[in-house]
mmCIF file of C-alpha atoms and ligand atoms in Angstrom:
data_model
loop_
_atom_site.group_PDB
_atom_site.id
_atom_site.type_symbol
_atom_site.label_atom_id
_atom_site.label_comp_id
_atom_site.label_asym_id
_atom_site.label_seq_id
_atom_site.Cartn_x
_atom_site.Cartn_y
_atom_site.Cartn_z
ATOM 1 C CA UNK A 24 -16.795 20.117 3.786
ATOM 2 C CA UNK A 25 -13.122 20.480 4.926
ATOM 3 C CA UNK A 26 -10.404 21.001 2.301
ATOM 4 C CA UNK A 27 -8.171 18.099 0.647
ATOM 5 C CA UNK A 28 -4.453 18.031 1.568
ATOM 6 C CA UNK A 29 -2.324 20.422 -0.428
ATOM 7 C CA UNK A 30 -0.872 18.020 -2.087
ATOM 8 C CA UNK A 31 -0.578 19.510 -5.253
ATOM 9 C CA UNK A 32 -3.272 22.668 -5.592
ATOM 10 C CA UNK A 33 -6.979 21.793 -6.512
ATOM 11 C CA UNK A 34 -9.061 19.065 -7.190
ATOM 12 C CA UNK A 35 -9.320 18.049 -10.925
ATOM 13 C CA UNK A 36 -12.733 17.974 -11.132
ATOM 14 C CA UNK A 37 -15.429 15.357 -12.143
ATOM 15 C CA UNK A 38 -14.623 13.187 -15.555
ATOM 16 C CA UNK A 39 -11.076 13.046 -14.777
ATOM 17 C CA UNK A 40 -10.331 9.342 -14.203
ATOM 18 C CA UNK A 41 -10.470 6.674 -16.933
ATOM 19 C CA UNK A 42 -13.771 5.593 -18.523
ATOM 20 C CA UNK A 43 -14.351 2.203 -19.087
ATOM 21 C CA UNK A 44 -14.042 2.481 -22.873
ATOM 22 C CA UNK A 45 -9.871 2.903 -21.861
ATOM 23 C CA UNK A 46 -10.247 -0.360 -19.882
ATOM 24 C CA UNK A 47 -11.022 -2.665 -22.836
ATOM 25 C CA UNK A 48 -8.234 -1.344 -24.806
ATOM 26 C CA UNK A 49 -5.617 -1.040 -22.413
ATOM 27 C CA UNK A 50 -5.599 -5.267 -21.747
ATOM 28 C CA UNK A 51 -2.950 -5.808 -24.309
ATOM 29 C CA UNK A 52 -0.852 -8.466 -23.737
ATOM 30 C CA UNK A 53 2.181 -7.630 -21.296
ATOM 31 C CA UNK A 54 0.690 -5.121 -19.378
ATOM 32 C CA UNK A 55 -0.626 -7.329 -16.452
ATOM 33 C CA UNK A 56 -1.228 -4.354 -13.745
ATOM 34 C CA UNK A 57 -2.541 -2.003 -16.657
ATOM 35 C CA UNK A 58 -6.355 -3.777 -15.594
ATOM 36 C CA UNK A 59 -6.102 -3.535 -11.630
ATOM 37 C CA UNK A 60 -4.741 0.234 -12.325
ATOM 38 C CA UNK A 61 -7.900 0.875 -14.172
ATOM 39 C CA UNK A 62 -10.149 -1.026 -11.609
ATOM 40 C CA UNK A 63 -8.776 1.021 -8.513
ATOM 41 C CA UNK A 64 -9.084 4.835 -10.329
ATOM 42 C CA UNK A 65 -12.529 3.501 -11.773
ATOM 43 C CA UNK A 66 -13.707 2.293 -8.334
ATOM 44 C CA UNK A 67 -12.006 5.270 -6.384
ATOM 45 C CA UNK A 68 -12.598 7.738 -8.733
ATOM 46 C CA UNK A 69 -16.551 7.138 -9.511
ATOM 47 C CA UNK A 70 -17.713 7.733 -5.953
ATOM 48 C CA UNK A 71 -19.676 10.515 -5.622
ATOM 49 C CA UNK A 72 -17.467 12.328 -2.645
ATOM 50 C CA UNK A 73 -14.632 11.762 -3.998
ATOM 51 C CA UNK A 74 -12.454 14.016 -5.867
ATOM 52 C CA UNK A 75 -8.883 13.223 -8.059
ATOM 53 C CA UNK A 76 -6.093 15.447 -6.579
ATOM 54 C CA UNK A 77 -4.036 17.521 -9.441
ATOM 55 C CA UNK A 78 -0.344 16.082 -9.286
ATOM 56 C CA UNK A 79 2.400 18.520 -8.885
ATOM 57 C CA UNK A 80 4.041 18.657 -12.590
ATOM 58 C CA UNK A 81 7.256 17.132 -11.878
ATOM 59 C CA UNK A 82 5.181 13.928 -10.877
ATOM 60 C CA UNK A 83 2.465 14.032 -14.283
ATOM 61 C CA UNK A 84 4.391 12.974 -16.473
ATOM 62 C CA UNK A 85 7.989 11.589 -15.033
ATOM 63 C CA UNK A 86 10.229 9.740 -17.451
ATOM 64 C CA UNK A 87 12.268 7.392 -17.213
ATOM 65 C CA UNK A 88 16.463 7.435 -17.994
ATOM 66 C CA UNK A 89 15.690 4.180 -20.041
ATOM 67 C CA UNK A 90 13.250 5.535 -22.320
ATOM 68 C CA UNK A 91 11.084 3.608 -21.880
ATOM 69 C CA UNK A 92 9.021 2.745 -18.591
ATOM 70 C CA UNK A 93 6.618 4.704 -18.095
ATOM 71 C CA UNK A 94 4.320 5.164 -15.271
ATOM 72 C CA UNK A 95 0.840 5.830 -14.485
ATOM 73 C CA UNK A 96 -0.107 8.221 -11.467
ATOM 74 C CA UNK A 97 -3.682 8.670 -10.370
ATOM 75 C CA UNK A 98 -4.578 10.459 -6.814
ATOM 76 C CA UNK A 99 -7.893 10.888 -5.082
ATOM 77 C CA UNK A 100 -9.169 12.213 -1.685
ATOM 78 C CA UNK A 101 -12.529 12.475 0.046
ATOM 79 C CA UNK A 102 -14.277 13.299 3.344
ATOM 80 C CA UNK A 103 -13.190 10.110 4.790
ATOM 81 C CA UNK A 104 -9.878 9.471 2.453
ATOM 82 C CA UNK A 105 -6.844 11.259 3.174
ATOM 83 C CA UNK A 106 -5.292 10.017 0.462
ATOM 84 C CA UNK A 107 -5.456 7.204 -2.413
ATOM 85 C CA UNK A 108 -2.863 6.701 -5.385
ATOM 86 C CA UNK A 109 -2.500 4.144 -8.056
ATOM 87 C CA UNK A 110 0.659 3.502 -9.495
ATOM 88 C CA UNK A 111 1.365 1.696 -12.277
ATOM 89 C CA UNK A 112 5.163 0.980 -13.766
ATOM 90 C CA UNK A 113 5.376 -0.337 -16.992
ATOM 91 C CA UNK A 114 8.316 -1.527 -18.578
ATOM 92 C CA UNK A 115 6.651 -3.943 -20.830
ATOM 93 C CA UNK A 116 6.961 -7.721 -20.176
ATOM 94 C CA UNK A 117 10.481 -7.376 -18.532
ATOM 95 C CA UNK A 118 8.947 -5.488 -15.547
ATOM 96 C CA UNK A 119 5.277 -4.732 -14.172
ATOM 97 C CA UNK A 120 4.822 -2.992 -10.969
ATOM 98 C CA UNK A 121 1.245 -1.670 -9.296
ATOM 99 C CA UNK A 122 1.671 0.126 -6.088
ATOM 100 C CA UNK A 123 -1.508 1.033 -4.185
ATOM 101 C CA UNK A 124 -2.288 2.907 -0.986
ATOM 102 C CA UNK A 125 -5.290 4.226 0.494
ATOM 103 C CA UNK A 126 -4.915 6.393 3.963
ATOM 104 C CA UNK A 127 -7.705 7.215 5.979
ATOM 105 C CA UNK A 128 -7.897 10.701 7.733
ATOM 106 C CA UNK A 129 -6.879 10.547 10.907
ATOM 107 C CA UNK A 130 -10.808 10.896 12.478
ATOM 108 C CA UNK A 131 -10.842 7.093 11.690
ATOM 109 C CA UNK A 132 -8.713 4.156 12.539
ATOM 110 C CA UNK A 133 -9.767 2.286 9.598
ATOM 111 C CA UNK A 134 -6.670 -0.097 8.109
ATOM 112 C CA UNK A 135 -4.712 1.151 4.880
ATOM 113 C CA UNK A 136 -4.991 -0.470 1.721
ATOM 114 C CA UNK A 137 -1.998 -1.811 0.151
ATOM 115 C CA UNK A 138 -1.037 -3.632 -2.599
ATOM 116 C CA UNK A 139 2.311 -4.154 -4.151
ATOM 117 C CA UNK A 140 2.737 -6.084 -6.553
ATOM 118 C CA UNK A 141 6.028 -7.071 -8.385
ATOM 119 C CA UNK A 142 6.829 -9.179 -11.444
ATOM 120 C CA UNK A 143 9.263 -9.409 -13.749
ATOM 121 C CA UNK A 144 9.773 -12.623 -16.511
ATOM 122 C CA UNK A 145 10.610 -14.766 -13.128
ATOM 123 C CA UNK A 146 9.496 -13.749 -10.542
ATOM 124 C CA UNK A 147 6.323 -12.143 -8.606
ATOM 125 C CA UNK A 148 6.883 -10.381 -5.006
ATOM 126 C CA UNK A 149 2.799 -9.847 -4.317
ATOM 127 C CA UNK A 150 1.649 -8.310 -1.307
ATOM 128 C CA UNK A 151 -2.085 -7.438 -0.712
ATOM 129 C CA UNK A 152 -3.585 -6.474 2.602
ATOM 130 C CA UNK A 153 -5.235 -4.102 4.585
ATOM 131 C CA UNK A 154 -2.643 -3.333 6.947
ATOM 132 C CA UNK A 155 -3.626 -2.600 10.457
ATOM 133 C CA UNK A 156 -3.230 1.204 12.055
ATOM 134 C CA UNK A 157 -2.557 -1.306 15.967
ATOM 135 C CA UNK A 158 -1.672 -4.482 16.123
ATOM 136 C CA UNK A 159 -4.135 -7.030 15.383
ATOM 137 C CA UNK A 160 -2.700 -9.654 17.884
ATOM 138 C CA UNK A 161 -2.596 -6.880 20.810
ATOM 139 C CA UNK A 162 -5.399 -4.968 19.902
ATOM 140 C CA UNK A 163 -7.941 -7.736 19.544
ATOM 141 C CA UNK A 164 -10.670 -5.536 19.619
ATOM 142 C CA UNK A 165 -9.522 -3.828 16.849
ATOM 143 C CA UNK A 166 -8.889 -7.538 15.130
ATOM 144 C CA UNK A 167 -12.348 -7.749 15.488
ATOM 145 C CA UNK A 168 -13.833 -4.573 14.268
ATOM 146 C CA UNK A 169 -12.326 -5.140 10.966
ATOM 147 C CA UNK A 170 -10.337 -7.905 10.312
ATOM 148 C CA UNK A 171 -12.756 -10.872 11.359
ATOM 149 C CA UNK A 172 -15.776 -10.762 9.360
ATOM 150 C CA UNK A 173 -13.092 -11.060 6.349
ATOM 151 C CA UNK A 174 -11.184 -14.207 6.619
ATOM 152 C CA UNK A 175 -13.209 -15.706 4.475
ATOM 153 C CA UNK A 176 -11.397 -13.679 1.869
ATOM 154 C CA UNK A 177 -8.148 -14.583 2.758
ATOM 155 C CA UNK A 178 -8.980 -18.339 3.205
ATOM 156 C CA UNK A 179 -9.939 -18.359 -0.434
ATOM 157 C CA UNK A 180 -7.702 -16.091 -2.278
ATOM 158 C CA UNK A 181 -4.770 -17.996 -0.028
ATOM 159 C CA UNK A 182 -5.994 -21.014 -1.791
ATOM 160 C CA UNK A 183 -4.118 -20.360 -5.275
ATOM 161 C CA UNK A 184 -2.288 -17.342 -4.115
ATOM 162 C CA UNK A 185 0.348 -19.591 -1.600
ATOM 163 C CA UNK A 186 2.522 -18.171 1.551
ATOM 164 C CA UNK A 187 5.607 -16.502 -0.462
ATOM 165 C CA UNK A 188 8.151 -18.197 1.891
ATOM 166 C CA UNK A 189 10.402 -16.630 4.527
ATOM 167 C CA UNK A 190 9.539 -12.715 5.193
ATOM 168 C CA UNK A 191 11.555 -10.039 6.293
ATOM 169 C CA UNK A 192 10.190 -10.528 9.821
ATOM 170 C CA UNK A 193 9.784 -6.517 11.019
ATOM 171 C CA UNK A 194 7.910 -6.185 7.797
ATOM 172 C CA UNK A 195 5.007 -8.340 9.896
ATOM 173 C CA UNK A 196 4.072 -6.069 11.800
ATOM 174 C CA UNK A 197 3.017 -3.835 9.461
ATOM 175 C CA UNK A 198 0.378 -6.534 7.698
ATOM 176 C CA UNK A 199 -2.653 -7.829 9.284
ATOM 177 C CA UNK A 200 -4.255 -11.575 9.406
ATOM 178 C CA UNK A 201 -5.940 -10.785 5.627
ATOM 179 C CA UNK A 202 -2.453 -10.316 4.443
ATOM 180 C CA UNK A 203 -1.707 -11.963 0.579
ATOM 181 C CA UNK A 204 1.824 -13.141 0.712
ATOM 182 C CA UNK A 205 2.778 -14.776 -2.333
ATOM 183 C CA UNK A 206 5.323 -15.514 -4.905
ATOM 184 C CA UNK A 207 3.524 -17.343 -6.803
ATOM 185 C CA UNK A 208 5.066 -18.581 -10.377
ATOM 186 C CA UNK A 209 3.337 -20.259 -13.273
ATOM 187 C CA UNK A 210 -0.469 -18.805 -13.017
ATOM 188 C CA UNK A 211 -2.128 -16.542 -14.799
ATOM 189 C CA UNK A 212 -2.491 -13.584 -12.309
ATOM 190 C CA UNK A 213 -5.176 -12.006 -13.962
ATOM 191 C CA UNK A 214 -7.764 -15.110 -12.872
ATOM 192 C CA UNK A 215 -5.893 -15.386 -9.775
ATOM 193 C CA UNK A 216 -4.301 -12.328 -8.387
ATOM 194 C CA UNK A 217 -7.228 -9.963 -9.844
ATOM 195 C CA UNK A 218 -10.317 -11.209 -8.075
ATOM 196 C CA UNK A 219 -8.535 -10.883 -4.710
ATOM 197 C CA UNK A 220 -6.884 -7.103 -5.599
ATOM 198 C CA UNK A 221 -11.010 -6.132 -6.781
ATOM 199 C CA UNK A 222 -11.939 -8.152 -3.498
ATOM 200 C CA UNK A 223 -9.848 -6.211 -1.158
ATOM 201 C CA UNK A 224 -10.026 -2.620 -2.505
ATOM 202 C CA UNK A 225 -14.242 -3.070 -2.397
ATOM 203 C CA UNK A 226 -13.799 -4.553 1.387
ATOM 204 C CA UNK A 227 -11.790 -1.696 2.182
ATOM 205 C CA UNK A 228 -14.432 1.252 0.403
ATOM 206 C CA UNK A 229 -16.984 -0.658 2.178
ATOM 207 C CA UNK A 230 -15.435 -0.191 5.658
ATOM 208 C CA UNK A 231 -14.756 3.314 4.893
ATOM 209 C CA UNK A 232 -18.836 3.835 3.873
ATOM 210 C CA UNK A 233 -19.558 2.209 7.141
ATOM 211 C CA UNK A 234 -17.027 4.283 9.410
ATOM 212 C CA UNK A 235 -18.068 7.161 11.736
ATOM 213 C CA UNK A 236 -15.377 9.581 12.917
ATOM 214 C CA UNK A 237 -13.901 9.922 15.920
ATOM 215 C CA UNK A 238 -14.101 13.455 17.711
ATOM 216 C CA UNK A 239 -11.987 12.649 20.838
ATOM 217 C CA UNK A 240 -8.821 14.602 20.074
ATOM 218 C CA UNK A 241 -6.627 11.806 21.519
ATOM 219 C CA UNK A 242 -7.929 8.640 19.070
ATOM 220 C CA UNK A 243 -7.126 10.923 16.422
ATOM 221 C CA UNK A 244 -3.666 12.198 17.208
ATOM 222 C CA UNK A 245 -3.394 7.823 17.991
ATOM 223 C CA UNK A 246 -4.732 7.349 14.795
ATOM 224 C CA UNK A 247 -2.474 10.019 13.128
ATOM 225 C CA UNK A 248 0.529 9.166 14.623
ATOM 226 C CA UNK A 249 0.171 5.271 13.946
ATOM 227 C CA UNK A 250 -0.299 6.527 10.073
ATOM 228 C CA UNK A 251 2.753 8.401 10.655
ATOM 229 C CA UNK A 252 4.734 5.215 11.915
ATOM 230 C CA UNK A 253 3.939 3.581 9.066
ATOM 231 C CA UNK A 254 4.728 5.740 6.399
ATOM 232 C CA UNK A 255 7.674 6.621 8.155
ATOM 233 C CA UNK A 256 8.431 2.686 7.891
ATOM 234 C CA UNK A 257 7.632 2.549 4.299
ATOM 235 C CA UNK A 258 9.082 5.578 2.757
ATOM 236 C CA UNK A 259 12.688 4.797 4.839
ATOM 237 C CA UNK A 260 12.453 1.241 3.808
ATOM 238 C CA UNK A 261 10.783 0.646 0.778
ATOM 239 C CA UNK A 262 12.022 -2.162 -1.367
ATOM 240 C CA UNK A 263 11.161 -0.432 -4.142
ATOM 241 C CA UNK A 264 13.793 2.445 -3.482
ATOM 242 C CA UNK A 265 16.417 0.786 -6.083
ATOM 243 C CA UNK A 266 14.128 0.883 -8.813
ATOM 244 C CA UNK A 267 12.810 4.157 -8.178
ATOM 245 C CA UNK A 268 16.276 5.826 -7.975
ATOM 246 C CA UNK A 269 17.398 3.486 -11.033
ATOM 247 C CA UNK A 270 14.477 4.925 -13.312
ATOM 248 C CA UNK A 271 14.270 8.227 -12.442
ATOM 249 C CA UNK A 272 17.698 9.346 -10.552
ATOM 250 C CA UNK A 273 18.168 9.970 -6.603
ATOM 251 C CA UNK A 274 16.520 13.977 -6.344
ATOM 252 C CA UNK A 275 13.500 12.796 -7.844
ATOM 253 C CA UNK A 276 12.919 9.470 -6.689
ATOM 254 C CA UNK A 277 13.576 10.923 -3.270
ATOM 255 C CA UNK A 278 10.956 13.729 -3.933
ATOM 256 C CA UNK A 279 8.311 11.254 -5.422
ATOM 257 C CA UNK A 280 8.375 9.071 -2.028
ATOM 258 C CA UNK A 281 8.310 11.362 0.239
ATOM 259 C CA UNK A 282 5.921 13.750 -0.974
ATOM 260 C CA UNK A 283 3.947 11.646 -3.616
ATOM 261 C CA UNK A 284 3.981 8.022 -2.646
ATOM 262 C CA UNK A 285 3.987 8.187 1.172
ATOM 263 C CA UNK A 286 2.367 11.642 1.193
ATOM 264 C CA UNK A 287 1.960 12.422 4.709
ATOM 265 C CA UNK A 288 5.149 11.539 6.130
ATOM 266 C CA UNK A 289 6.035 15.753 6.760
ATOM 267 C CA UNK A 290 2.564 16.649 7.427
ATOM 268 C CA UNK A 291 1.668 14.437 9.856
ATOM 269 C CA UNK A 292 4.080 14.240 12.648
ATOM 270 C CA UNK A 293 7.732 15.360 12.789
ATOM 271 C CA UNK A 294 9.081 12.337 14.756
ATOM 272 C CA UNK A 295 12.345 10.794 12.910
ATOM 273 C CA UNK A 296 12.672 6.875 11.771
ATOM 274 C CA UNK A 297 14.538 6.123 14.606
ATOM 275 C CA UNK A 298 12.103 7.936 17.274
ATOM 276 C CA UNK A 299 10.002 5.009 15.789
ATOM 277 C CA UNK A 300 12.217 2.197 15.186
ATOM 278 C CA UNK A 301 15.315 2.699 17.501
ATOM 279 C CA UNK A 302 16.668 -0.809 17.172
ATOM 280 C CA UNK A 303 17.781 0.646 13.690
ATOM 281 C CA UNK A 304 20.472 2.933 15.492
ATOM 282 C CA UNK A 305 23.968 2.259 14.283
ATOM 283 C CA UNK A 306 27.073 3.858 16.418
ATOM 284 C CA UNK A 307 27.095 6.929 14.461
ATOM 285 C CA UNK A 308 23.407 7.479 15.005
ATOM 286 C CA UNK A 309 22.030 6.856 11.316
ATOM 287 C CA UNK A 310 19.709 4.508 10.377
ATOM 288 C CA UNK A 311 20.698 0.944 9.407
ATOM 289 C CA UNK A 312 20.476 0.024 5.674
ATOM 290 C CA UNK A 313 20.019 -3.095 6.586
ATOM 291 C CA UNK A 314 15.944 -3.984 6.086
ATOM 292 C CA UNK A 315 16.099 -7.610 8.310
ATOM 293 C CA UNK A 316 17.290 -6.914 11.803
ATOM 294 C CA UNK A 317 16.299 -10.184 12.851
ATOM 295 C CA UNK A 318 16.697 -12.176 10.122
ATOM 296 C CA UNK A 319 13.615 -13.636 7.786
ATOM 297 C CA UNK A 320 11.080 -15.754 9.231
ATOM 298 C CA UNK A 321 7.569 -17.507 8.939
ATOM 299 C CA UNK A 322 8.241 -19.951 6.097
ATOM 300 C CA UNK A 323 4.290 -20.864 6.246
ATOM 301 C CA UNK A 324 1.394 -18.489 7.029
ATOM 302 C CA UNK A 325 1.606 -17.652 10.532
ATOM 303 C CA UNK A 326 -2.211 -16.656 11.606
ATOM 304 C CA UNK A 327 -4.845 -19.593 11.588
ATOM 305 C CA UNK A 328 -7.949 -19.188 9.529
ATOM 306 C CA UNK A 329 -9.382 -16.880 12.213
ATOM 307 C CA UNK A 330 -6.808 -14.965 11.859
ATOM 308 C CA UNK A 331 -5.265 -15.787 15.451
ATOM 309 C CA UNK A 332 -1.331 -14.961 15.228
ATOM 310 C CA UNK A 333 -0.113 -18.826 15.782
ATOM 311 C CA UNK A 334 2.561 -19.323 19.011
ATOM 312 C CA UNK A 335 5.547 -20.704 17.704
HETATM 313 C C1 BLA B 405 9.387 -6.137 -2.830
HETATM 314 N N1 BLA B 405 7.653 -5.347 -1.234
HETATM 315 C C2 BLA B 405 8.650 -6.216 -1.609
HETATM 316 C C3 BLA B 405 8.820 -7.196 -0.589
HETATM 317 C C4 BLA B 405 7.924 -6.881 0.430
HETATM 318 C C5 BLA B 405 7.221 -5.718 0.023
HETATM 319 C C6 BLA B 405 7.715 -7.650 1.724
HETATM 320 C C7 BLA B 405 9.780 -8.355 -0.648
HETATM 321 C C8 BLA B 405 11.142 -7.945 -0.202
HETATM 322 C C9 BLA B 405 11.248 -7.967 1.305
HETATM 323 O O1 BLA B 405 11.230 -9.055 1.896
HETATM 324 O O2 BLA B 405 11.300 -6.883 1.912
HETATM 325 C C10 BLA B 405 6.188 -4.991 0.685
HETATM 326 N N2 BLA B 405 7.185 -4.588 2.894
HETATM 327 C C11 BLA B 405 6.206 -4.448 1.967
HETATM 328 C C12 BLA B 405 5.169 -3.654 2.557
HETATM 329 C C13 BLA B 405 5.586 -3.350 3.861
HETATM 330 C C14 BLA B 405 6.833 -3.936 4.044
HETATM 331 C C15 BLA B 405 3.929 -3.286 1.873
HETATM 332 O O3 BLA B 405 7.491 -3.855 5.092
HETATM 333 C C16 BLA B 405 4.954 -2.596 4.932
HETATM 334 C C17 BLA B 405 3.688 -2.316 4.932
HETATM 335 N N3 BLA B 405 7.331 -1.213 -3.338
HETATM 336 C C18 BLA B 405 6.710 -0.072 -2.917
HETATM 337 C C19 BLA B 405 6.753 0.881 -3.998
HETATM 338 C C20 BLA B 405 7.393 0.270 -5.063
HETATM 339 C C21 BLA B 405 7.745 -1.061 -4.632
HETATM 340 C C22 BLA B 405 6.164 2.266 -3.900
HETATM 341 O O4 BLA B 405 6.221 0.115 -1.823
HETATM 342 C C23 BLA B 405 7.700 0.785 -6.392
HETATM 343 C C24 BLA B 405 7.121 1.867 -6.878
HETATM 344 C C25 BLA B 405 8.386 -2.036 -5.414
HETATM 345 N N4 BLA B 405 8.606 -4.004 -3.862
HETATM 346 C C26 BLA B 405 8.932 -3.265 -4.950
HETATM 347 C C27 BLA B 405 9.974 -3.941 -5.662
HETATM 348 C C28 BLA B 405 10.260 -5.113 -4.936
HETATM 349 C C29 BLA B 405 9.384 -5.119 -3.806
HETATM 350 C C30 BLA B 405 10.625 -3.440 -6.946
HETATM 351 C C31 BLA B 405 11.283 -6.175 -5.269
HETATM 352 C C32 BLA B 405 12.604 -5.843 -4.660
HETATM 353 C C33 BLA B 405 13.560 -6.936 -5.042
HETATM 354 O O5 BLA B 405 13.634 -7.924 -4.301
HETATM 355 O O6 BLA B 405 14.176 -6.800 -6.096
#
């Protein structure tokens, strides 16, 4: 087979992800994403092709200027998986985060699997989709290769898990018609939030079983560079940037999103944020802080239940 990414040096080997003897006693009370962590190393980690990258050592075991978050960092990769991590932020009740992603290699145009979720005592900022590598409302047939056969999903999860209200409206383009949206307050997200996070990351493995590689040269440097877009989009404007750089200081927040979280941003292009996104231009040619260049939008779900972008 072909090597993994250098992410980090080799593979860790077989056994190396957590056993579900971890999973019952982990559930203590507080740690909400401690479960879906589990779930997504278990379910990642236990297929036969697939094998957990080594971390580089300033990412194994970071910690935090408080004291006492910690965080949880589990990588994988396989023939058809560029690259999958699980993150897991714990700062006890006061502050859960679980950040997801799963990139294809660039032979397949499958979507990327993303969650992010976000609670604190408050509030919840949830996110859950397989975000599309083309748009699903230009690229309809690529809306129906993958995206079709799975509303179902969405129309049910959507059910208790409710349209979070007004979006930052570039960050649309980015999500696909399965998108999970929520802020929802008051529920127990564990009966709620956990059966569609297991539901989406075993749609997603089972479009990756099912997908055959491309070998035309030019699908896969379109495939490539629309994986480059986006984590060009998400390591430049991730929301999660404060926090990161509040727990564990600028140099190494800035080295554990770019070469950890949204690994593949220097390997697989070398065109700039604003090659991609040059309406972010200000007069002295850096790129805008701001993250809502045209202001928030879509206070309700804006794809019908076939997942059909509505006209407003
Ligand atoms: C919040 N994360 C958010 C929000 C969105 C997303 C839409 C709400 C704030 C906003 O409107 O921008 C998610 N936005 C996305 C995604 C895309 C996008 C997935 O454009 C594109 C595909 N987020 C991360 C990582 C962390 C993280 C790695 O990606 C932390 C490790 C955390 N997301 C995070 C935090 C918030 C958040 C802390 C809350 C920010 C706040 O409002 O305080």
């Amino acid at each position: 087979g072909r090597g993994h990414d250098n992410l980090a040096g080799a593979g860790e080997g077989e056994g190396d992800f957590l056993g579900p003897e971890q999973v019952e006693d982990s559930e203590s009370e507080g740690n909400i994403y401690r479960p879906f962590f589990n779930f997504a190393v278990r379910e990642v980690g236990s297929r036969p092709d697939v094998s957990a990258l080594l971390l580089k050592e300033e990412f194994r075991n970071m910690v935090a200027k408080d004291g006492t978050t910690t965080v949880l960092n589990k990588a994988f990769a396989s023939s058809k998986m560029r690259f999958f991590r699980s993150t897991y932020i714990n700062a006890g009740p006061s502050m859960q985060v679980l950040n997801v992603a799963g990139l294809p290699r660039p032979e397949y145009d499958v979507p990327i699997f993303c969650a992010d979720f976000f609670s604190t005592a408050s509030r919840n900022i949830i996110v859950l989709d397989l975000n599309p590598l083309f748009s699903t409302s230009i690229d309809i047939s690529y809306k129906q290769r993958y995206y079709d056969e799975l509303m179902p999903l969405v129309n049910k999860h959507a059910e208790v898990l409710p349209w979070g209200d007004r979006l930052t409206t570039e960050s649309l383009q980015f999500f696909s018609p399965l998108v999970l949206w929520t802020k929802a307050q008051g529920q127990d997200l564990s009966k709620t939030l956990y059966p569609a996070f297991k539901d989406y990351l075993l749609a997603w493995l089972l479009i990756l079983d099912k997908a055959q590689p491309t070998v035309d040269p030019l699908e896969i440097a379109r495939n490539q560079e629309a994986q480059h877009r986006y984590l060009t989009w998400r390591a430049t404007k991730d929301p999660g940037r404060p926090l990161l750089t509040r727990l564990y200081g600028e140099e190494l927040s800035e080295r554990y999103i770019e070469d950890y979280l949204f690994h593949g941003l220097k390997t697989l292009g070398t065109k700039s944020f604003l090659d991609y996104f040059p309406e972010y231009r200000t007069e002295d040619d850096t790129v805008s802080k701001q993250r809502s260049m045209v202001g928030k939008s879509f206070s309700t779900r804006p794809w019908d239940e076939h997942g059909n972008f509505r006209v407003n």
